[in-house]
Short mmCIF file of C-alpha atoms and ligand atoms in Angstrom, two decimals:
data_model
loop_
_atom_site.label_atom_id
_atom_site.label_comp_id
_atom_site.label_asym_id
_atom_site.label_seq_id
_atom_site.Cartn_x
_atom_site.Cartn_y
_atom_site.Cartn_z
CA MET A 191 0.00 0.00 0.00
CA ASN A 192 1.16 3.52 -0.73
CA LYS A 193 2.30 5.50 2.28
CA PHE A 194 0.59 8.73 1.23
CA PRO A 195 -2.74 9.23 -0.55
CA LYS A 196 -2.70 9.37 -4.33
CA ASN A 197 -3.33 13.08 -4.77
CA PHE A 198 -1.27 14.20 -1.81
CA LEU A 199 0.21 17.64 -2.53
CA TRP A 200 3.89 18.28 -1.77
CA GLY A 201 5.22 21.80 -1.66
CA ALA A 202 6.83 24.59 0.29
CA ALA A 203 5.79 27.94 1.70
CA CYS A 204 6.96 31.49 2.26
CA ALA A 205 5.40 34.86 3.09
CA SER A 206 5.49 38.32 1.54
CA TYR A 207 7.29 40.39 4.15
CA GLN A 208 9.75 37.61 4.87
CA CYS A 209 11.04 37.19 1.32
CA GLU A 210 9.88 39.80 -1.19
CA GLY A 211 11.86 42.96 -0.39
CA ALA A 212 10.94 45.92 -2.66
CA TRP A 213 9.31 47.44 0.37
CA ASP A 214 8.48 50.76 -1.29
CA GLU A 215 8.32 49.88 -4.99
CA ASP A 216 5.54 50.12 -7.55
CA GLY A 217 3.20 52.09 -5.36
CA LYS A 218 3.22 49.81 -2.33
CA GLY A 219 2.07 51.48 0.89
CA PRO A 220 3.83 51.03 4.23
CA ASN A 221 2.80 48.16 6.47
CA ILE A 222 3.21 47.51 10.18
CA TRP A 223 6.34 45.41 9.71
CA ASP A 224 8.02 48.18 7.70
CA ASP A 225 7.22 50.52 10.58
CA PHE A 226 8.16 48.08 13.33
CA CYS A 227 11.57 47.40 11.78
CA HIS A 228 12.35 50.96 10.78
CA MET A 229 11.49 52.22 14.25
CA GLY A 230 14.47 50.22 15.58
CA GLY A 231 14.82 48.30 18.81
CA HIS A 232 12.42 45.49 18.01
CA VAL A 233 14.33 43.17 15.71
CA LYS A 234 17.70 41.48 16.20
CA ASN A 235 20.62 43.32 14.59
CA GLN A 236 18.12 46.01 13.51
CA ASP A 237 17.36 43.80 10.49
CA ASN A 238 14.39 44.59 8.25
CA GLY A 239 12.57 43.24 5.21
CA ASP A 240 13.48 46.09 2.85
CA ILE A 241 15.39 43.73 0.57
CA ALA A 242 14.94 40.33 2.27
CA CYS A 243 15.49 37.57 -0.33
CA ASP A 244 14.72 40.02 -3.11
CA CYS A 245 12.12 37.61 -4.47
CA TYR A 246 10.27 40.57 -5.98
CA HIS A 247 13.01 40.91 -8.60
CA ARG A 248 13.86 37.26 -9.10
CA VAL A 249 10.66 35.54 -10.09
CA GLN A 250 12.00 33.60 -13.06
CA GLU A 251 15.08 32.40 -11.24
CA ASP A 252 13.09 31.39 -8.16
CA VAL A 253 10.39 29.51 -10.01
CA ALA A 254 13.08 27.69 -12.02
CA LEU A 255 14.57 26.60 -8.68
CA MET A 256 11.19 25.44 -7.43
CA LYS A 257 10.81 23.38 -10.56
CA GLN A 258 14.25 21.90 -10.01
CA CYS A 259 13.19 21.00 -6.46
CA GLY A 260 10.19 19.14 -7.84
CA LEU A 261 7.62 21.22 -5.92
CA GLN A 262 3.98 20.58 -6.76
CA ALA A 263 2.69 23.61 -4.85
CA TYR A 264 3.94 26.93 -3.56
CA ARG A 265 2.19 28.70 -0.72
CA PHE A 266 2.93 32.43 -0.67
CA SER A 267 1.19 35.44 0.80
CA VAL A 268 0.05 38.62 -0.89
CA SER A 269 1.16 41.89 0.63
CA TRP A 270 -2.10 43.74 1.31
CA ALA A 271 -0.35 47.14 1.10
CA ARG A 272 0.80 46.43 -2.46
CA ILE A 273 -2.81 46.02 -3.59
CA PHE A 274 -4.31 48.67 -1.31
CA PRO A 275 -1.57 51.12 -0.25
CA ASN A 276 -4.05 52.66 2.19
CA GLY A 277 -5.63 49.40 3.31
CA ASP A 278 -8.84 50.06 1.40
CA GLY A 279 -10.13 52.54 -1.15
CA ILE A 280 -8.36 52.59 -4.48
CA VAL A 281 -6.53 49.59 -5.91
CA ASN A 282 -2.90 50.26 -6.81
CA PRO A 283 -2.69 49.67 -10.57
CA LEU A 284 0.82 48.23 -10.18
CA GLY A 285 -0.01 46.15 -7.13
CA PHE A 286 -0.37 42.85 -8.95
CA ILE A 287 2.71 43.08 -11.21
CA TYR A 288 4.85 40.77 -9.11
CA TYR A 289 2.06 38.33 -8.24
CA ASP A 290 0.96 38.04 -11.86
CA GLU A 291 4.43 37.13 -12.95
CA LEU A 292 4.77 34.69 -10.06
CA VAL A 293 1.41 32.97 -10.58
CA ASP A 294 1.82 32.71 -14.35
CA SER A 295 5.29 31.36 -14.05
CA LEU A 296 4.23 28.81 -11.42
CA LEU A 297 1.39 27.64 -13.61
CA LYS A 298 3.66 27.40 -16.63
CA ASN A 299 5.91 25.12 -14.61
CA GLY A 300 3.11 22.95 -13.31
CA ILE A 301 3.33 24.28 -9.73
CA GLN A 302 0.07 25.05 -7.98
CA PRO A 303 -0.11 28.54 -6.45
CA MET A 304 -1.73 28.72 -3.00
CA ILE A 305 -2.41 32.18 -1.64
CA THR A 306 -2.39 33.34 1.96
CA LEU A 307 -4.17 36.68 2.13
CA TYR A 308 -2.80 37.82 5.45
CA HIS A 309 0.59 36.80 6.78
CA TRP A 310 1.00 39.63 9.30
CA ASP A 311 1.88 42.67 7.16
CA LEU A 312 -1.10 44.93 7.79
CA PRO A 313 -1.19 48.23 5.86
CA SER A 314 -0.13 50.93 8.31
CA ALA A 315 -3.19 53.01 7.42
CA LEU A 316 -5.41 50.29 8.90
CA GLN A 317 -3.30 50.06 12.02
CA ASP A 318 -3.82 53.80 12.45
CA ARG A 319 -7.53 53.02 12.61
CA GLY A 320 -7.11 50.42 15.37
CA GLY A 321 -5.93 47.42 13.34
CA TRP A 322 -7.48 44.12 14.43
CA LEU A 323 -9.15 45.75 17.42
CA ASN A 324 -11.50 47.67 15.18
CA ARG A 325 -14.17 45.49 13.63
CA ASP A 326 -14.48 47.85 10.66
CA ILE A 327 -11.36 46.13 9.40
CA THR A 328 -13.51 43.16 8.41
CA ARG A 329 -15.01 45.25 5.61
CA ALA A 330 -11.58 46.27 4.31
CA PHE A 331 -10.41 42.66 4.51
CA ALA A 332 -13.44 41.41 2.60
CA ARG A 333 -12.85 43.98 -0.12
CA TYR A 334 -9.18 43.03 -0.36
CA ALA A 335 -10.12 39.32 -0.53
CA GLU A 336 -12.69 40.04 -3.22
CA VAL A 337 -10.24 42.00 -5.37
CA VAL A 338 -7.55 39.33 -5.10
CA ALA A 339 -9.95 36.47 -5.83
CA GLN A 340 -11.45 38.33 -8.78
CA HIS A 341 -8.00 39.04 -10.14
CA PHE A 342 -6.82 35.43 -9.94
CA LYS A 343 -10.08 33.75 -10.85
CA GLY A 344 -9.30 30.75 -13.06
CA ARG A 345 -5.63 30.79 -12.07
CA VAL A 346 -5.65 30.32 -8.28
CA HIS A 347 -8.00 27.86 -6.64
CA THR A 348 -6.81 27.65 -3.05
CA TYR A 349 -6.79 30.47 -0.53
CA MET A 350 -5.93 30.81 3.11
CA THR A 351 -7.44 33.87 4.74
CA LEU A 352 -5.27 34.34 7.84
CA ASN A 353 -1.98 32.89 8.96
CA GLU A 354 -1.84 32.01 12.66
CA PRO A 355 -4.33 34.28 14.44
CA GLN A 356 -2.53 33.19 17.64
CA CYS A 357 0.62 35.08 16.65
CA ILE A 358 -1.30 38.04 15.27
CA ALA A 359 -3.23 38.44 18.52
CA GLN A 360 -0.81 37.42 21.23
CA LEU A 361 2.57 38.37 19.78
CA GLY A 362 1.25 41.57 18.22
CA TYR A 363 -1.29 42.77 20.82
CA GLY A 364 -0.54 40.75 23.98
CA VAL A 365 3.20 40.72 24.49
CA GLY A 366 4.23 43.11 21.73
CA VAL A 367 7.21 41.21 20.33
CA HIS A 368 5.70 41.40 16.85
CA ALA A 369 4.20 44.37 15.01
CA PRO A 370 2.31 46.44 15.97
CA GLY A 371 4.13 45.88 19.28
CA LEU A 372 1.20 46.46 21.64
CA VAL A 373 1.02 45.13 25.19
CA LEU A 374 -2.67 44.90 26.05
CA ASP A 375 -4.69 42.95 28.60
CA GLU A 376 -6.22 39.53 27.98
CA GLU A 377 -9.69 40.82 27.26
CA LYS A 378 -8.35 42.97 24.45
CA VAL A 379 -6.46 40.00 23.04
CA ALA A 380 -9.70 38.02 23.11
CA GLN A 381 -11.30 40.89 21.19
CA VAL A 382 -8.59 40.65 18.52
CA PHE A 383 -9.33 36.93 18.13
CA HIS A 384 -13.00 37.69 17.67
CA VAL A 385 -12.38 40.36 15.03
CA LEU A 386 -10.03 37.96 13.24
CA CYS A 387 -12.81 35.35 13.16
CA LEU A 388 -15.20 37.89 11.69
CA ALA A 389 -12.57 38.94 9.14
CA HIS A 390 -11.85 35.36 8.08
CA SER A 391 -15.58 34.84 7.63
CA ALA A 392 -16.16 38.03 5.66
CA GLY A 393 -13.11 37.29 3.52
CA MET A 394 -14.23 33.74 2.84
CA ARG A 395 -17.71 34.91 1.79
CA ALA A 396 -16.16 37.52 -0.50
CA ILE A 397 -13.93 34.95 -2.22
CA LYS A 398 -16.79 32.50 -2.69
CA ALA A 399 -19.01 35.25 -4.07
CA VAL A 400 -16.62 35.93 -6.94
CA ASP A 401 -15.33 32.38 -7.33
CA PRO A 402 -17.66 29.71 -5.94
CA THR A 403 -15.23 26.98 -6.96
CA ALA A 404 -12.39 28.35 -4.81
CA THR A 405 -11.31 26.39 -1.74
CA VAL A 406 -10.80 28.59 1.31
CA GLY A 407 -9.00 27.64 4.50
CA VAL A 408 -7.47 29.26 7.54
CA VAL A 409 -4.13 28.48 9.17
CA THR A 410 -3.67 27.62 12.84
CA CYS A 411 -0.73 26.99 15.14
CA GLY A 412 -0.10 26.53 18.84
CA ARG A 413 -0.27 23.84 21.46
CA GLN A 414 -0.44 20.23 20.34
CA CYS A 415 0.09 17.49 22.91
CA TYR A 416 1.09 13.93 22.24
CA PRO A 417 1.02 10.87 24.51
CA GLN A 418 4.07 9.65 26.36
CA THR A 419 2.90 6.08 25.77
CA ASP A 420 0.53 5.10 23.03
CA THR A 421 -2.36 3.83 25.16
CA PRO A 422 -6.03 4.82 24.71
CA GLN A 423 -6.02 6.65 28.04
CA ASN A 424 -2.83 8.56 27.28
CA ARG A 425 -4.10 9.43 23.81
CA GLU A 426 -7.25 10.81 25.35
CA SER A 427 -5.32 12.91 27.87
CA ALA A 428 -3.19 14.32 25.02
CA TYR A 429 -6.34 15.25 23.12
CA GLN A 430 -7.97 16.89 26.15
CA GLU A 431 -4.85 18.83 27.07
CA THR A 432 -4.36 20.07 23.51
CA PHE A 433 -7.64 21.95 23.77
CA ASN A 434 -7.58 22.80 27.47
CA LEU A 435 -7.88 26.57 27.71
CA SER A 436 -7.48 26.57 31.47
CA SER A 437 -3.83 25.50 31.17
CA PRO A 438 -1.45 28.45 30.82
CA GLY A 439 -1.25 29.88 27.33
CA TRP A 440 -4.85 29.83 26.04
CA GLN A 441 -3.68 32.33 23.42
CA PHE A 442 -1.66 29.58 21.78
CA THR A 443 -4.37 27.00 21.32
CA SER A 444 -6.17 26.22 18.09
CA ASN A 445 -9.58 26.18 19.73
CA ILE A 446 -9.43 29.78 20.90
CA PHE A 447 -10.39 30.79 17.39
CA LEU A 448 -11.38 27.59 15.57
CA ASP A 449 -14.12 26.89 18.14
CA SER A 450 -15.61 30.32 17.46
CA LEU A 451 -15.43 29.84 13.71
CA ILE A 452 -16.59 26.27 13.47
CA LEU A 453 -18.40 25.33 16.68
CA ARG A 454 -19.65 28.90 17.17
CA LYS A 455 -19.02 29.05 20.89
CA TYR A 456 -16.26 29.36 23.45
CA ASP A 457 -15.02 26.26 25.18
CA GLU A 458 -16.12 25.74 28.79
CA THR A 459 -12.45 25.64 29.84
CA ALA A 460 -11.98 29.29 28.76
CA PRO A 461 -10.46 31.50 31.47
CA GLU A 462 -12.41 34.25 33.22
CA THR A 463 -11.04 37.05 31.01
CA VAL A 464 -12.16 35.32 27.85
CA ARG A 465 -15.60 34.64 29.32
CA ARG A 466 -15.95 38.29 30.26
CA PHE A 467 -15.20 39.29 26.72
CA ALA A 468 -17.50 36.59 25.34
CA HIS A 469 -20.44 38.16 27.22
CA THR A 470 -19.98 41.38 25.24
CA ILE A 471 -20.37 39.64 21.87
CA ASP A 472 -23.52 40.38 19.95
CA PRO A 473 -25.22 36.96 19.51
CA SER A 474 -25.79 37.70 15.82
CA ASP A 475 -22.01 37.57 15.34
CA TRP A 476 -22.16 33.79 15.65
CA ASP A 477 -24.38 33.58 12.59
CA MET A 478 -21.72 35.38 10.59
CA MET A 479 -19.03 32.76 11.18
CA GLU A 480 -17.88 30.73 8.18
CA THR A 481 -16.56 27.21 8.54
CA PRO A 482 -13.39 26.94 6.44
CA ASP A 483 -13.10 24.28 3.75
CA PHE A 484 -9.86 23.10 5.34
CA ILE A 485 -7.61 23.87 8.27
CA GLY A 486 -3.94 24.57 7.69
CA ILE A 487 -1.78 23.34 10.56
CA ASN A 488 1.58 24.99 11.17
CA ILE A 489 3.45 22.58 13.38
CA TYR A 490 7.01 22.68 14.63
CA ASN A 491 6.89 20.75 17.91
CA GLY A 492 4.57 19.58 20.64
CA GLU A 493 4.18 18.85 24.33
CA MET A 494 4.47 15.35 25.71
CA VAL A 495 1.84 14.51 28.35
CA ASP A 496 1.35 11.45 30.53
CA ALA A 497 -1.87 9.51 31.04
CA GLU A 498 -3.04 12.04 33.66
CA GLY A 499 -2.47 14.92 31.26
CA ARG A 500 0.63 16.16 33.09
CA TYR A 501 3.37 17.70 30.98
CA VAL A 502 6.52 15.57 30.77
CA LYS A 503 9.71 17.62 30.68
CA PRO A 504 12.18 16.72 27.92
CA HIS A 505 15.16 14.77 29.24
CA PRO A 506 18.44 16.66 29.64
CA GLY A 507 20.18 17.01 26.32
CA ALA A 508 17.04 16.23 24.28
CA PRO A 509 17.42 17.39 20.67
CA VAL A 510 16.68 21.01 19.81
CA THR A 511 16.94 23.08 16.63
CA ALA A 512 19.30 26.02 16.07
CA CYS A 513 16.78 28.38 17.64
CA LYS A 514 16.37 25.91 20.53
CA TRP A 515 12.93 24.65 19.61
CA LYS A 516 12.20 21.10 20.74
CA VAL A 517 12.39 18.31 18.17
CA THR A 518 9.30 16.15 18.74
CA PRO A 519 8.40 14.21 15.57
CA GLU A 520 5.66 12.24 17.40
CA VAL A 521 3.48 15.35 17.42
CA MET A 522 2.94 14.89 13.66
CA HIS A 523 1.19 11.59 14.27
CA TYR A 524 -1.41 13.10 16.57
CA CYS A 525 -1.93 16.74 15.58
CA THR A 526 -3.88 16.00 12.42
CA LEU A 527 -6.02 13.42 14.27
CA HIS A 528 -6.77 15.94 17.04
CA ILE A 529 -7.83 18.70 14.68
CA TYR A 530 -9.90 16.34 12.57
CA ARG A 531 -11.60 14.78 15.58
CA ARG A 532 -12.66 18.17 16.92
CA TYR A 533 -13.64 19.91 13.69
CA GLY A 534 -14.30 17.18 11.14
CA ILE A 535 -12.80 18.95 8.16
CA PRO A 536 -9.70 18.12 6.08
CA VAL A 537 -6.29 19.53 6.90
CA TYR A 538 -3.06 20.52 5.23
CA ILE A 539 0.26 20.76 6.98
CA THR A 540 0.83 24.34 5.85
CA GLU A 541 4.15 24.75 7.67
CA ASN A 542 6.71 22.46 9.25
CA GLY A 543 10.48 22.73 9.40
CA LEU A 544 13.37 23.98 11.50
CA SER A 545 16.17 26.47 11.61
CA CYS A 546 19.70 25.07 11.33
CA ASN A 547 23.13 26.64 11.58
CA ASP A 548 23.51 26.32 7.84
CA LYS A 549 26.61 27.52 6.07
CA VAL A 550 28.36 27.11 2.75
CA TYR A 551 30.94 24.35 3.03
CA LEU A 552 34.38 24.34 1.42
CA ASP A 553 32.94 22.44 -1.52
CA GLY A 554 30.46 25.24 -2.16
CA ALA A 555 27.43 23.20 -1.07
CA VAL A 556 25.17 23.48 2.00
CA HIS A 557 25.10 20.14 3.83
CA ASP A 558 22.09 20.27 6.13
CA ALA A 559 21.97 16.68 7.35
CA GLU A 560 20.08 17.84 10.42
CA ARG A 561 17.18 19.09 8.31
CA ILE A 562 16.98 15.83 6.39
CA ASP A 563 16.87 13.81 9.59
CA PHE A 564 14.22 16.11 11.09
CA LEU A 565 12.05 15.96 8.01
CA HIS A 566 12.41 12.24 7.64
CA ARG A 567 11.28 11.67 11.23
CA TYR A 568 8.38 14.13 11.02
CA LEU A 569 7.09 12.79 7.72
CA LEU A 570 7.15 9.19 8.94
CA GLU A 571 5.01 10.26 11.88
CA LEU A 572 2.68 12.25 9.65
CA GLN A 573 2.10 9.09 7.69
CA LYS A 574 0.89 7.32 10.86
CA GLY A 575 -1.84 9.92 11.36
CA ILE A 576 -2.91 9.51 7.75
CA ALA A 577 -2.96 5.72 8.12
CA GLU A 578 -5.29 6.15 11.10
CA GLY A 579 -7.72 8.16 9.04
CA ALA A 580 -6.71 11.82 9.24
CA PRO A 581 -7.67 13.44 5.91
CA VAL A 582 -4.39 15.24 5.19
CA LEU A 583 -4.39 16.88 1.77
CA GLY A 584 -0.77 17.93 1.58
CA TYR A 585 2.47 18.98 3.19
CA LEU A 586 4.13 22.37 2.67
CA HIS A 587 7.59 22.75 4.05
CA TRP A 588 8.56 25.92 5.88
CA SER A 589 10.40 27.37 4.27
CA LEU A 590 11.46 27.32 0.68
CA PHE A 591 14.08 30.05 1.20
CA ASP A 592 16.01 31.23 4.20
CA ASN A 593 14.23 34.46 5.00
CA PHE A 594 13.47 37.25 7.45
CA GLU A 595 12.48 35.45 10.65
CA TRP A 596 10.47 38.29 12.23
CA ALA A 597 11.94 39.48 15.55
CA GLU A 598 14.91 37.15 15.01
CA GLY A 599 15.88 38.95 11.80
CA TYR A 600 18.14 36.95 9.49
CA ASP A 601 19.80 34.92 12.25
CA GLU A 602 17.59 31.87 11.77
CA ARG A 603 17.78 29.86 8.56
CA PHE A 604 14.60 27.85 7.93
CA GLY A 605 15.01 27.37 4.18
CA MET A 606 15.69 24.39 1.98
CA ILE A 607 17.30 26.95 -0.31
CA TYR A 608 20.19 28.89 1.17
CA VAL A 609 20.21 32.65 0.60
CA ASP A 610 23.44 34.59 0.75
CA TYR A 611 22.19 37.96 1.94
CA LYS A 612 25.30 39.74 0.66
CA ASP A 613 24.28 39.32 -2.94
CA GLY A 614 21.02 37.36 -2.96
CA ARG A 615 22.68 34.26 -4.38
CA ARG A 616 20.68 31.03 -3.86
CA ILE A 617 22.13 27.58 -3.21
CA LEU A 618 20.04 24.43 -3.04
CA LYS A 619 20.72 22.71 0.28
CA ASP A 620 21.12 18.93 0.47
CA SER A 621 17.69 18.68 2.08
CA VAL A 622 15.86 19.93 -0.97
CA LYS A 623 17.54 17.34 -3.15
CA TRP A 624 16.39 14.71 -0.64
CA TYR A 625 12.90 16.25 -0.57
CA ARG A 626 12.69 16.03 -4.36
CA ASN A 627 12.99 12.24 -4.10
CA VAL A 628 10.29 12.17 -1.44
CA ILE A 629 7.99 14.14 -3.73
CA GLU A 630 8.79 12.08 -6.81
CA SER A 631 8.00 8.85 -4.97
CA ASN A 632 4.96 10.37 -3.19
CA GLY A 633 6.60 9.56 0.11
CA ASP A 634 7.44 5.94 -0.68
CA SER A 635 11.16 6.72 -0.40
CA LEU A 636 10.75 7.47 3.31
C1 BGC B 740 5.10 31.63 10.76
C2 BGC B 740 6.28 31.92 9.86
C3 BGC B 740 7.57 31.78 10.64
C4 BGC B 740 7.69 30.36 11.11
C5 BGC B 740 8.96 30.05 11.88
C6 BGC B 740 5.33 30.50 11.71
O1 BGC B 740 4.89 30.89 12.98
O2 BGC B 740 3.93 31.48 10.03
O3 BGC B 740 6.10 33.18 9.32
O4 BGC B 740 8.68 32.17 9.91
O5 BGC B 740 6.60 30.05 11.95
O6 BGC B 740 9.01 30.78 13.06
#
């Protein structure tokens, strides 16, 4: 039997601010990450995305590389401020130049384009009006979604409205380590989640109105637990703890926004602050929620729990990535099953990967054995979830290129393609050559 389903989609992902550069070209307006970086003091080494990987000027070269890597799909985000320099109002006539070239070139090379509408780079003009705290933004988002979907009708069939509401809300409005850098109380963060749910829903309706055949998802991240021992009781405790809002860190659970969107209620484990906010919601808001066609799961690691649901600390010296994230392949087995059990809709792995201390070796190549080992382990575990019935539609590696890693600047290298930031030169790492074989064999080589 084949290890992965017949039409399983293999690809890689990236996001506008992290790779495009050209921050002020062709009529683009400023966004909150331009501001956050230029302000200074927020990002390591005072790095910024002004040039990044310079993808904006290298479409042909980059798509040729993707082809060489054997990718079947490329997930990228559109920069809202390129299309609407002021967030809404008039469309920038040059806003689609880059995306048109990218989409057409992907299609010509048999690579499926998948668009994320919002990967954190909000037009500054909308932030000036309250950003994701102001529910008027849902109208601007719907208009933006409509314009993009109309533009790509017939060429792009898969959209993701929002990338990781958890990071948007908590990192941007709760602890302020991401743009717009606000430090607000928990009730306000809950409000941001609610507005994001309304925006996803309005955006999804707008896309479907212009292109009823489009598939529209949303991308989640955050806590995923896995059992220390694979017994029914331990599995159950891992499931319960994954969605337990009363454990610390409710902001980094999937249910804090997926429950609102799909189950149209808050979980009974929600903390007091969230309940207080929930009481202020107009009941008619629940009728406006749209269930996505799929859920994108961004997954890097998970928490091991025992049969009683207690967290098990990693043993001393347990493997970590270059940025010290835990390496826990087992989480791939369970995360898709958890999400499917709770929400009953198909999933993609929309991001998974690691940062390594990659460098160019004496022979001119980038030997990232660590990435190959990581991927191999994670993909084998993903296959177990699929074998147990999780409807996983595809796997998109994060990331295609090394890129601007938000507050960490360029220090972390997540790519399967090395980028030399001195001159923009790209080098295929060993891992992408390995990944090409995985793709060609639809995972049978694992
Ligand atoms: C984000 C990416 C980020 C990656 C690695 C995800 O949270 O969607 O933009 O680069 O994780 O940190």
